[in-house]
mmCIF file of C-alpha atoms and ligand atoms in Angstrom:
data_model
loop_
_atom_site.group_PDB
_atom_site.id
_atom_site.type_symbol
_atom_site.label_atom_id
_atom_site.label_comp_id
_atom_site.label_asym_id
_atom_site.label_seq_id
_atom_site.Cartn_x
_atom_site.Cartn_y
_atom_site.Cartn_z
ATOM 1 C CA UNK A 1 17.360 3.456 51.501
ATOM 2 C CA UNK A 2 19.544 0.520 51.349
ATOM 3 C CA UNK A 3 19.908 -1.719 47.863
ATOM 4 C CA UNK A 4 21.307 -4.296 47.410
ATOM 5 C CA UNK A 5 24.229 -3.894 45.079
ATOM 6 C CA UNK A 6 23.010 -6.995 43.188
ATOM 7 C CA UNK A 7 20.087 -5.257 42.599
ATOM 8 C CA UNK A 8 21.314 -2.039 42.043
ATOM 9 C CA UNK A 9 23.680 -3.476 39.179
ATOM 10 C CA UNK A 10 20.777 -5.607 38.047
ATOM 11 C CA UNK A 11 19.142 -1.828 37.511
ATOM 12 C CA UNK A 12 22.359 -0.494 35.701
ATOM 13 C CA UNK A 13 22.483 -3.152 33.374
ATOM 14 C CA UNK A 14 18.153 -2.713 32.334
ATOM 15 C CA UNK A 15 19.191 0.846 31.724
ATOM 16 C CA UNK A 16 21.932 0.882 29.848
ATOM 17 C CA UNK A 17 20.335 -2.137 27.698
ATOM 18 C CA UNK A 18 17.198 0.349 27.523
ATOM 19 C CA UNK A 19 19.906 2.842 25.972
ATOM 20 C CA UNK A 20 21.415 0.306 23.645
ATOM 21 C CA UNK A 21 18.595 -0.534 21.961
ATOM 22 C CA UNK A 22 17.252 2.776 21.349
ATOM 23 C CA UNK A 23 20.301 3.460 19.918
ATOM 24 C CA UNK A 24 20.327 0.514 17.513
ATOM 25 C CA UNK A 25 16.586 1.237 16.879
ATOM 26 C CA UNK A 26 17.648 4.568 15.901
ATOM 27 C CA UNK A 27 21.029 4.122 13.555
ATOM 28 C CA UNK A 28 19.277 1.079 11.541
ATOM 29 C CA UNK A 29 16.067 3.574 10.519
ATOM 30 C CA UNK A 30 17.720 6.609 10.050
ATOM 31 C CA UNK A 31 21.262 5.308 8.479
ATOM 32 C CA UNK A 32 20.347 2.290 7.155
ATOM 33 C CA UNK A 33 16.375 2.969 6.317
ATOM 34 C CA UNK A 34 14.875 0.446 7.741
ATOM 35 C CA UNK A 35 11.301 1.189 8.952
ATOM 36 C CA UNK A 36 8.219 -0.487 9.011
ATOM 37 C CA UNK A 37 5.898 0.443 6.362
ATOM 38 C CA UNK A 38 3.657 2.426 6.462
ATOM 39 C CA UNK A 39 -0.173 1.996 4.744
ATOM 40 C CA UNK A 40 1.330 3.926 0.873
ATOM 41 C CA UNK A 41 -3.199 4.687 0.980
ATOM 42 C CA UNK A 42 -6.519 3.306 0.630
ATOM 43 C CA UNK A 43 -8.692 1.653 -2.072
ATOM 44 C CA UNK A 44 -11.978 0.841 -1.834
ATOM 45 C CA UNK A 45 -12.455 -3.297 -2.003
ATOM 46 C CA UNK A 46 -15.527 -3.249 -4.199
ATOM 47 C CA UNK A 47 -13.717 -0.925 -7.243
ATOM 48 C CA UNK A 48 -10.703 -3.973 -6.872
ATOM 49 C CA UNK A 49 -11.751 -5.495 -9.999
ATOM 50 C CA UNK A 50 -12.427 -2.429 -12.084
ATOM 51 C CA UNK A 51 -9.217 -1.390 -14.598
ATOM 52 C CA UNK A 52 -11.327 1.928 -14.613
ATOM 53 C CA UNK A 53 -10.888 2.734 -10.721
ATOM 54 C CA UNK A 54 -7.358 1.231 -10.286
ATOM 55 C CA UNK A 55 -4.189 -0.574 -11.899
ATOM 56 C CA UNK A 56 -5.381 -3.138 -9.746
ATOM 57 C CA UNK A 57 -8.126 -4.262 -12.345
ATOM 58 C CA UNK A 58 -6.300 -4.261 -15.025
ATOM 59 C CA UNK A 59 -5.574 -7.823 -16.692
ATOM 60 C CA UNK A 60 -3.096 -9.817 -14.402
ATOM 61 C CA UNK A 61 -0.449 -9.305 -17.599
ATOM 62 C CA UNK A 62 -0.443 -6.002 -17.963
ATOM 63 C CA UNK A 63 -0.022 -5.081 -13.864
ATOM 64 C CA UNK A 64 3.621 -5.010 -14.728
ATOM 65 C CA UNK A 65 4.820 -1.566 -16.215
ATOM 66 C CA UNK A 66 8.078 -0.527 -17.649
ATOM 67 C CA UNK A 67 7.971 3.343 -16.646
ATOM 68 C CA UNK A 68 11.735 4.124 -17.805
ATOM 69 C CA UNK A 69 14.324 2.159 -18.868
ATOM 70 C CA UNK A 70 15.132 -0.302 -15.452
ATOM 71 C CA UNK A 71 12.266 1.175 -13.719
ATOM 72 C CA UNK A 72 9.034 -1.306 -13.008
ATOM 73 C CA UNK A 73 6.298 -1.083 -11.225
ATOM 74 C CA UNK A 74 3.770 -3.941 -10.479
ATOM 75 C CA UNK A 75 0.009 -3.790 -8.761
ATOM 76 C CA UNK A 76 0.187 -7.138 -7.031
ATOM 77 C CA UNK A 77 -2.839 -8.371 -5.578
ATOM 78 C CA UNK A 78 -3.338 -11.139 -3.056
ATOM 79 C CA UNK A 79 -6.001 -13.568 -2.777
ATOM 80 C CA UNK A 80 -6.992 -16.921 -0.844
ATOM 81 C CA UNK A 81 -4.305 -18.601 -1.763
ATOM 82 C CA UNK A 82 -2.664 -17.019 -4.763
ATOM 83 C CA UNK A 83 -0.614 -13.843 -5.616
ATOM 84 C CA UNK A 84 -1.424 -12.300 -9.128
ATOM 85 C CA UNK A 85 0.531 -12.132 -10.881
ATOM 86 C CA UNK A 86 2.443 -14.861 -9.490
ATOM 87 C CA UNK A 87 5.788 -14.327 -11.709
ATOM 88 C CA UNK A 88 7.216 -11.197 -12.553
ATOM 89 C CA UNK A 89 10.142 -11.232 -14.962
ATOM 90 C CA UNK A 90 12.620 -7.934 -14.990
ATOM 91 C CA UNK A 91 16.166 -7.492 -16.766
ATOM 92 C CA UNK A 92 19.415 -7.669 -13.976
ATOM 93 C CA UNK A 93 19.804 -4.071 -12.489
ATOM 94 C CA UNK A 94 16.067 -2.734 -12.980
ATOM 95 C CA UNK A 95 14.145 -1.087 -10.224
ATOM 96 C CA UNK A 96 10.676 -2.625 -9.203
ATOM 97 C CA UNK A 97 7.964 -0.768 -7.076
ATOM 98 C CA UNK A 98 5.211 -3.234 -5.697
ATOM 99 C CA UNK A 99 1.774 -2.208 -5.159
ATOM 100 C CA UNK A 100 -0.087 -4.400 -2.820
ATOM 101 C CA UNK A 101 -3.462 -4.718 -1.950
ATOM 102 C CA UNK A 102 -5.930 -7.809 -0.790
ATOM 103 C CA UNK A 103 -8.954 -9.106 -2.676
ATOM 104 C CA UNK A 104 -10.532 -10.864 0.234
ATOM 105 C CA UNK A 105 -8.264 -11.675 3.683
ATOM 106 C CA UNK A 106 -5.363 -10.297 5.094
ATOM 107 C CA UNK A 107 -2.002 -12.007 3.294
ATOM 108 C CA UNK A 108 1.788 -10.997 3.772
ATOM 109 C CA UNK A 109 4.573 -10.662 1.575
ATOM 110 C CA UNK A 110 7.953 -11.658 2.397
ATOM 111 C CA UNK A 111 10.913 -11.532 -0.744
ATOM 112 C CA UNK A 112 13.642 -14.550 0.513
ATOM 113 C CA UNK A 113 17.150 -12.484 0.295
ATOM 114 C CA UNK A 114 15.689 -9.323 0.708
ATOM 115 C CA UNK A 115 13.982 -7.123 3.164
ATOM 116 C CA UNK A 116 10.862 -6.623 1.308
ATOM 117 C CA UNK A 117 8.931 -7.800 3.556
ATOM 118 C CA UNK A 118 4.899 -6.129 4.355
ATOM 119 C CA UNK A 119 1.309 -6.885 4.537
ATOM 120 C CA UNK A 120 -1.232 -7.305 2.350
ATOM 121 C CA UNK A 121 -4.624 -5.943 3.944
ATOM 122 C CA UNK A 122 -8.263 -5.156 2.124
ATOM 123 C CA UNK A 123 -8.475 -1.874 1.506
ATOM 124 C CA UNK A 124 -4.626 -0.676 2.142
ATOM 125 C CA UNK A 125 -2.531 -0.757 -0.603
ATOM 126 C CA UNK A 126 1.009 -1.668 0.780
ATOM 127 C CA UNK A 127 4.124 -0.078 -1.423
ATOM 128 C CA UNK A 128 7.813 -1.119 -1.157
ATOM 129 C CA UNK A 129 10.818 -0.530 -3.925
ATOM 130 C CA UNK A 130 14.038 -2.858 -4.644
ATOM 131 C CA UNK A 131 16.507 -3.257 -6.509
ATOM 132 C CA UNK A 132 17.540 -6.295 -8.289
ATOM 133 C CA UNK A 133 20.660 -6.645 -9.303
ATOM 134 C CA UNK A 134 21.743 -10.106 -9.248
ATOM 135 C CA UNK A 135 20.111 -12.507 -11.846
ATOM 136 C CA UNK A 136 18.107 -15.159 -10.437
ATOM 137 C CA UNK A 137 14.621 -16.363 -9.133
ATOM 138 C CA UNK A 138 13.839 -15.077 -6.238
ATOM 139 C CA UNK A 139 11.074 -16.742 -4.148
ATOM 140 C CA UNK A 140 8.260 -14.903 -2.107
ATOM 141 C CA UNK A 141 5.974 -16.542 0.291
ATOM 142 C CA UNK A 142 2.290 -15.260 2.173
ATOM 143 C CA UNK A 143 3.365 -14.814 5.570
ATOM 144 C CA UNK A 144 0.311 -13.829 7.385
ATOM 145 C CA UNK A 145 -2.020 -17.559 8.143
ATOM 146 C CA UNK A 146 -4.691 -16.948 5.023
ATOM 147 C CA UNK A 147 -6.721 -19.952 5.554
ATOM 148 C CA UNK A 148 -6.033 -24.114 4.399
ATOM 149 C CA UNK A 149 -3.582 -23.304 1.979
ATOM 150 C CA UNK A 150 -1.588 -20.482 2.927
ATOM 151 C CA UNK A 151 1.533 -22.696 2.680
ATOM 152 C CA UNK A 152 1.272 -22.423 -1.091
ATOM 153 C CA UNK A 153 0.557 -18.978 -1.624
ATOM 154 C CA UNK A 154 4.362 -17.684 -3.598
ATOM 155 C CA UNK A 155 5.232 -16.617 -6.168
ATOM 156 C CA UNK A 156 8.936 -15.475 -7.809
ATOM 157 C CA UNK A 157 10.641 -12.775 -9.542
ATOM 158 C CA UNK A 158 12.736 -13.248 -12.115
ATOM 159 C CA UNK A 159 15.709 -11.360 -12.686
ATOM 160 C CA UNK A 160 16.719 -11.891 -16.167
ATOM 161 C CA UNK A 161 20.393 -11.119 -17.383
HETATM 162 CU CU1 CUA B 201 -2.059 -15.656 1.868
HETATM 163 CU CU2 CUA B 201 -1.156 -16.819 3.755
#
């Protein structure tokens, strides 16, 4: 069968770009952890506002905890068009673990600087951990269209010094 050599390095180069990317694909997630993530489990949308079923109903104040010293965890929850709570203040060097879930639509959550960076869905609670160690506000911004004024759904973390 005769091809043309155009072709046939037209062929060569698909493959081996095939190769590179699988490669890449596979040195960012397992060297450099970077994977898509995954659903952390499921909550029932009706319990959302009830402190006795989850952290989730607890007053929007007390969402933040201090489990060690430098260790946070918050139980964020989005809603048309507001994230609650909307500013979380933690000391320079601390830890923070965000639990996500939706009251009502699906919303997104994207940290500027960072890659924290997921989705907030009804019934899925979404999970990611960072690490702050550079003082400063740092912005985050609904990134999933959640109706008229998804442009100002943010909110900000604080990194204190
Ligand atoms: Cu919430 Cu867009």
């Amino acid at each position: 069968m005769h091809v043309d050599p155009a072709e046939r390095n037209f062929f060569i180069i698909g493959a081996a770009l095939l190769v590179v990317f699988f490669v890449v694909l596979t040195i960012s997630s397992v060297a450099y952890g970077i994977q898509l993530p995954a659903p952390e489990m499921r909550i029932d949308p009706r319990t959302i506002n009830d402190p006795e079923a989850s952290p989730f109903g607890l007053p929007v104040d007390e969402r933040l905890r201090e489990l060690a010293p430098g260790k946070y965890e918050v139980y964020m929850t989005g809603q048309a068009w507001a994230f609650q709570p909307a500013e979380i203040r933690i000391p320079a060097g601390s830890t923070l673990t965000i639990y996500a879930t939706s009251k009502d639509v699906q919303h997104g959550f994207k940290l500027q600087g960072t890659n924290l960076n997921f989705m907030i869905l009804p019934g899925q609670i979404s999970k990611q951990t960072g690490t702050f160690d550079e003082p400063g506000e740092y912005t985050f911004i609904c990134h999933e269209y959640c109706g008229v004024a998804h442009h100002v759904m943010f909110g900000k973390i604080i990194v204190e010094e």
